[in-house]
Coordinates of C-alpha atoms in Angstrom, one line a residue:
X8 CA 31.6 15.4 -37.6
X9 CA 33.2 12.2 -36.2
X10 CA 31.5 9.6 -34.1
X11 CA 33.0 10.8 -30.8
X12 CA 31.6 14.3 -31.3
X13 CA 28.2 12.9 -32.2
X14 CA 28.2 10.7 -29.1
X15 CA 29.2 13.7 -26.8
X16 CA 26.5 15.9 -28.3
X17 CA 24.0 13.1 -27.8
X18 CA 25.0 12.6 -24.2
X19 CA 24.8 16.3 -23.4
X20 CA 21.4 16.5 -25.1
X21 CA 20.1 13.5 -23.1
X22 CA 21.4 15.0 -19.8
X23 CA 19.8 18.4 -20.5
X24 CA 16.5 16.7 -21.4
X25 CA 16.7 14.7 -18.1
X26 CA 17.4 17.8 -16.1
X27 CA 14.5 19.7 -17.7
X28 CA 12.2 16.7 -17.1
X29 CA 13.3 16.5 -13.4
X30 CA 12.8 20.2 -12.8
X31 CA 9.3 20.1 -14.3
X32 CA 8.5 16.9 -12.3
X33 CA 9.6 18.4 -9.0
X34 CA 7.7 21.7 -9.7
X35 CA 4.5 19.9 -10.7
X36 CA 4.4 17.7 -7.6
X37 CA 5.1 20.7 -5.4
X38 CA 2.3 22.7 -7.0
X39 CA -0.2 19.9 -6.8
X40 CA 0.7 19.4 -3.1
X41 CA -0.7 22.8 -2.2
X42 CA -3.7 22.7 -4.5
X43 CA -7.1 23.1 -3.0
X44 CA -9.0 19.9 -2.0
X45 CA -12.5 21.3 -1.8
X46 CA -13.2 20.1 -5.3
X47 CA -13.1 16.5 -4.3
X48 CA -16.4 14.8 -4.7
X49 CA -18.0 11.6 -3.4
X50 CA -20.1 9.2 -5.5
X51 CA -23.6 8.5 -4.0
X52 CA -25.8 5.9 -5.8
X53 CA -28.9 7.5 -4.2
X54 CA -28.2 10.9 -5.8
X55 CA -27.7 12.1 -9.3
X56 CA -25.4 14.9 -8.0
X57 CA -22.0 14.1 -6.6
X58 CA -21.5 15.1 -3.0
X59 CA -18.7 17.5 -1.9
X60 CA -16.2 15.6 0.2
X61 CA -15.7 16.6 3.9
X62 CA -12.4 17.7 5.2
X63 CA -10.0 16.3 7.7
X64 CA -9.7 19.8 9.0
X65 CA -13.4 19.9 9.9
X66 CA -14.8 18.7 13.2
X67 CA -14.4 15.0 13.8
X68 CA -17.6 13.0 13.4
X69 CA -16.4 9.4 13.4
X70 CA -14.3 7.2 15.7
X71 CA -12.5 5.6 12.8
X72 CA -11.9 6.2 9.1
X73 CA -10.4 3.4 6.9
X74 CA -9.0 4.7 3.6
X75 CA -8.7 2.1 0.9
X76 CA -6.9 3.1 -2.3
X77 CA -8.0 1.0 -5.3
X78 CA -6.7 0.6 -8.8
X79 CA -8.2 -2.1 -10.9
X80 CA -9.2 -4.1 -7.8
X81 CA -12.6 -5.5 -8.9
X82 CA -11.4 -9.1 -8.1
X83 CA -9.7 -8.5 -4.7
X84 CA -11.8 -5.7 -3.3
X85 CA -15.0 -7.6 -2.3
X86 CA -13.2 -10.0 0.1
X87 CA -11.4 -7.1 1.7
X88 CA -14.6 -5.0 2.2
X89 CA -16.6 -8.0 3.4
X90 CA -13.9 -8.8 6.1
X91 CA -13.5 -5.1 7.0
X92 CA -17.2 -4.3 7.4
X93 CA -18.0 -7.5 9.3
X94 CA -15.1 -6.6 11.7
X95 CA -16.4 -3.0 12.1
X96 CA -19.9 -4.1 12.7
X97 CA -18.9 -6.6 15.3
X98 CA -16.7 -4.0 17.0
X99 CA -19.6 -1.6 17.2
X100 CA -21.7 -4.3 18.7
X101 CA -19.0 -4.8 21.4
X102 CA -18.3 -1.1 22.0
X103 CA -21.8 0.3 21.5
X104 CA -23.1 3.2 19.4
X105 CA -20.3 5.5 20.5
X106 CA -18.0 3.6 18.1
X107 CA -18.7 5.0 14.6
X108 CA -16.8 4.4 11.4
X109 CA -16.5 4.9 7.7
X110 CA -14.7 3.1 4.9
X111 CA -13.5 5.5 2.2
X112 CA -12.6 3.8 -1.1
X113 CA -10.6 5.9 -3.4
X114 CA -10.6 4.8 -7.0
X115 CA -7.3 5.7 -8.7
X116 CA -8.6 5.9 -12.3
X117 CA -9.4 2.2 -12.6
X118 CA -10.3 0.8 -16.1
X119 CA -12.2 -2.2 -14.7
X120 CA -15.3 -2.5 -12.6
X121 CA -13.7 -1.4 -9.3
X122 CA -16.1 1.6 -9.0
X123 CA -19.2 -0.5 -9.7
X124 CA -18.1 -3.1 -7.1
X125 CA -17.4 -0.3 -4.5
X126 CA -20.8 1.3 -5.2
X127 CA -22.6 -1.9 -4.4
X128 CA -21.2 -1.7 -0.9
X129 CA -22.4 1.9 -0.6
X130 CA -25.9 0.6 -1.5
X131 CA -25.6 -2.3 0.9
X132 CA -24.2 -0.5 3.9
X133 CA -25.3 3.1 3.4
X134 CA -23.5 6.2 2.2
X135 CA -22.6 7.3 5.8
X136 CA -20.6 4.0 6.3
X137 CA -19.1 3.4 2.9
X138 CA -18.0 6.2 0.6
X139 CA -16.5 6.2 -2.8
X140 CA -14.2 8.9 -4.2
X141 CA -13.1 8.7 -7.8
X142 CA -9.8 10.3 -9.1
X143 CA -10.3 11.6 -12.7
X144 CA -7.2 9.6 -13.8
X145 CA -4.6 7.2 -12.5
X146 CA -2.2 9.2 -10.3
X147 CA -0.8 6.6 -8.0
X148 CA -1.5 5.0 -4.7
X149 CA 0.1 7.9 -2.8
X150 CA -2.3 10.4 -4.5
X151 CA -5.3 8.1 -3.7
X152 CA -4.3 7.7 -0.1
X153 CA -3.8 11.5 0.3
X154 CA -7.2 12.3 -1.2
X155 CA -8.9 9.9 1.1
X156 CA -7.1 11.0 4.2
X157 CA -7.8 14.7 3.5
X158 CA -11.5 13.8 3.2
X159 CA -11.7 11.6 6.3
X160 CA -14.1 12.2 9.3
X161 CA -12.5 10.0 11.9
X162 CA -10.5 10.6 15.0
X163 CA -8.2 7.8 13.9
X164 CA -7.3 7.2 10.3
X165 CA -6.2 3.8 9.0
X166 CA -4.6 3.3 5.6
X167 CA -5.3 -0.2 4.3
X168 CA -4.5 -1.9 1.0
X169 CA -7.4 -3.2 -1.2
X170 CA -5.9 -6.6 -1.5
X171 CA -6.6 -7.5 2.2
X172 CA -3.0 -8.8 2.7
X173 CA -3.1 -7.5 6.3
X174 CA -6.0 -8.6 8.5
X175 CA -8.1 -5.7 9.6
X176 CA -8.3 -7.0 13.1
X177 CA -4.6 -6.1 13.5
X178 CA -5.8 -2.5 13.7
X179 CA -6.1 -3.2 17.4
X180 CA -2.3 -3.9 17.6
X181 CA -1.7 -0.6 15.9
X182 CA -4.1 1.2 18.3
X183 CA -2.4 -0.3 21.4
X184 CA 1.1 0.7 20.0
X185 CA -0.1 4.2 19.1
X186 CA -1.6 4.8 22.5
X187 CA 1.9 4.3 24.0
X188 CA 3.6 7.0 21.9
X189 CA 1.1 9.6 21.0
X190 CA 2.1 13.1 22.1
X191 CA 0.0 16.3 21.9
X192 CA -2.5 14.4 19.8
X193 CA 0.2 13.4 17.2
X194 CA 1.3 9.9 16.4
X195 CA 1.6 7.2 13.7
X196 CA 1.6 3.4 14.2
X197 CA 3.2 1.5 11.3
X198 CA 2.3 -2.1 10.6
X199 CA 5.4 -4.2 9.9
X200 CA 6.3 -7.4 8.1
X201 CA 9.9 -7.2 9.2
X202 CA 9.5 -10.4 11.3
X203 CA 8.6 -12.3 8.0
X204 CA 11.6 -11.0 6.1
X205 CA 13.7 -14.2 6.3
X206 CA 11.0 -16.3 4.8
X207 CA 10.3 -13.8 2.1
X208 CA 14.0 -13.5 1.2
X209 CA 14.3 -17.3 0.8
X210 CA 11.4 -17.4 -1.7
X211 CA 12.6 -14.4 -3.9
X212 CA 15.1 -14.7 -6.7
X213 CA 18.7 -13.5 -6.1
X214 CA 18.3 -10.4 -8.4
X215 CA 15.1 -9.4 -6.7
X216 CA 16.7 -9.7 -3.3
X217 CA 19.6 -7.6 -4.5
X218 CA 17.2 -4.9 -5.7
X219 CA 15.3 -5.0 -2.4
X220 CA 18.6 -4.7 -0.4
X221 CA 19.5 -1.7 -2.5
X222 CA 16.1 -0.2 -2.0
X223 CA 16.3 -0.6 1.8
X224 CA 19.8 1.0 1.8
X225 CA 18.3 4.0 0.0
X226 CA 15.4 4.1 2.6
X227 CA 18.0 4.3 5.4
X228 CA 19.9 7.1 3.6
X229 CA 16.7 9.1 3.2
X230 CA 14.6 8.4 6.3
X231 CA 17.0 6.6 8.7
X232 CA 16.7 3.1 10.1
X233 CA 14.0 3.8 12.7
X234 CA 11.3 1.9 10.7
X235 CA 12.3 -1.4 9.3
X236 CA 9.2 -1.9 7.0
X237 CA 8.2 1.4 5.4
X238 CA 6.1 -0.1 2.7
X239 CA 3.5 -2.1 4.5
X240 CA 0.1 -0.7 3.5
X241 CA -1.3 -0.7 7.0
X242 CA -0.7 2.5 8.9
X243 CA -2.7 4.3 11.6
X244 CA -2.6 8.1 12.1
X245 CA -4.2 10.3 14.7
X246 CA -6.3 13.0 13.1
X247 CA -3.9 15.7 14.2
X248 CA -1.0 13.9 12.5
X249 CA -2.9 13.4 9.3
X250 CA -3.8 17.2 9.3
X251 CA -0.1 18.1 9.7
X252 CA 1.5 15.5 7.4
X253 CA -0.7 14.9 4.3
X254 CA -0.8 18.5 3.0
X255 CA 3.0 18.4 2.6
X256 CA 3.1 15.0 0.8
X257 CA 4.3 15.4 -2.7
X258 CA 5.0 11.9 -4.0
X259 CA 2.0 10.3 -5.6
X260 CA 3.1 6.8 -6.3
X261 CA 5.5 4.3 -4.7
X262 CA 7.4 6.0 -1.9
X263 CA 4.9 8.3 -0.4
X264 CA 5.1 6.2 2.8
X265 CA 8.8 7.1 3.2
X266 CA 8.0 10.7 2.5
X267 CA 5.4 10.7 5.3
X268 CA 8.0 9.2 7.7
X269 CA 10.5 11.9 6.6
X270 CA 7.9 14.6 7.3
X271 CA 7.1 13.0 10.7
X272 CA 10.7 13.3 11.7
X273 CA 10.8 17.0 10.6
X274 CA 7.6 17.7 12.6
X275 CA 8.4 15.7 15.6
X276 CA 5.5 13.3 15.2
X277 CA 6.1 10.1 17.2
X278 CA 6.2 6.9 15.1
X279 CA 6.0 3.4 16.4
X280 CA 6.3 0.1 14.4
X281 CA 4.5 -3.1 15.3
X282 CA 4.2 -6.5 13.7
X283 CA 1.1 -7.4 11.8
X284 CA -0.2 -10.6 10.2
X285 CA 0.4 -10.6 6.5
X286 CA -0.5 -13.0 3.6
X287 CA 0.7 -12.9 0.0
X288 CA -2.3 -12.2 -2.1
X289 CA -2.2 -13.1 -5.8
X290 CA -2.3 -10.2 -8.2
X291 CA 0.5 -8.0 -6.9
X292 CA 1.3 -5.0 -9.1
X293 CA 4.9 -4.7 -7.9
X294 CA 7.4 -5.7 -10.6
X295 CA 11.2 -5.4 -11.0
X296 CA 10.6 -2.1 -12.9
X297 CA 8.5 -0.9 -9.9
X298 CA 11.6 -1.2 -7.7
X299 CA 13.5 0.9 -10.1
X300 CA 10.8 3.6 -10.0
X301 CA 10.8 3.4 -6.2
X302 CA 14.6 3.9 -6.2
X303 CA 14.1 7.1 -8.3
X304 CA 11.5 8.4 -5.9
X305 CA 13.8 7.8 -2.9
X306 CA 16.6 9.6 -4.7
X307 CA 14.1 12.4 -5.4
X308 CA 13.3 12.7 -1.8
X309 CA 16.9 13.0 -0.9
X310 CA 17.5 15.7 -3.4
X311 CA 14.3 17.6 -2.9
X312 CA 14.4 17.8 0.9
X313 CA 18.0 17.4 2.0
X314 CA 20.3 18.4 -0.9
X315 CA 18.5 21.1 -2.9
X316 CA 15.8 22.1 -0.4
X317 CA 13.2 22.7 -3.1
X318 CA 10.6 20.8 -1.1
X319 CA 9.8 21.9 2.4
X320 CA 7.2 21.2 5.1
X321 CA 4.3 23.4 4.4
X322 CA 3.8 26.4 6.6
X323 CA 0.6 27.0 8.6
X324 CA -0.5 29.4 5.9
X325 CA 0.0 26.9 3.1
X326 CA -1.7 24.1 5.1
X327 CA -4.7 26.5 5.6
X328 CA -4.8 26.9 1.9
X329 CA -5.0 23.1 1.4
X330 CA -7.7 23.0 4.1
X331 CA -9.8 25.7 2.5

């Protein structure tokens, strides 16, 4: 058998293997999206037994929930939680006891002391104000955010990164923007760093800028150009929007933000973008290979929702199953 035939056989084998992997990947994420969430548990240092997590589909009991996904964040998490909880306490002092809040820290299978650090804040501030949920293994930021959102008790739900790159007081910018667009209880306010893009471009290497431009082109192809900065980890949802969007979220890692915006378009959920303060924090987990993974997830969104139609927005019956 000559080299040409061997090469052709190798290519066909590789393509078939890739197709099998892709089919299994799409099917697995689709299955996990509609899995029951009632088995989620919260860690309480005052109790030996873990506490069943509440559900976003239950009655609202807090004014605000802040969901903080965390993977190996023992070094950066304390400063973020200190700033966040101080802000929340001062805001409660201003607004009175009717303003209630919780911070839900979702550990995404960390291998460092992230959980121990988070639990110290539970001890210090109380289980009602600070809650820790631990995923059994690392599944990705998207999976951690989804788990926290589906267990939130707030009327408004804020997604915030553990590194504290965005100042928590900018929540009030999101609230003001959201109030202008919310319709039938539905709305999303997206924090944006687009106004800082020129400075960021000047600091990055040429190949990183090229990769980022390619990534943004894919974002436009998948979700349109309505939101300039889809990846800022600072987004505010009404409770009704979270109930409708998160059960249909399939992606578990990099581009779940884009998927949520795509779902918002399909469901007619109003989205508004507003600038926020942002600071580069040492310890970023995004690498050049991460951008390649992000590009694959964007291509997967395009294929799954718009080309093949194998992923769809969950029906009311399927959402009810996730809620049960």
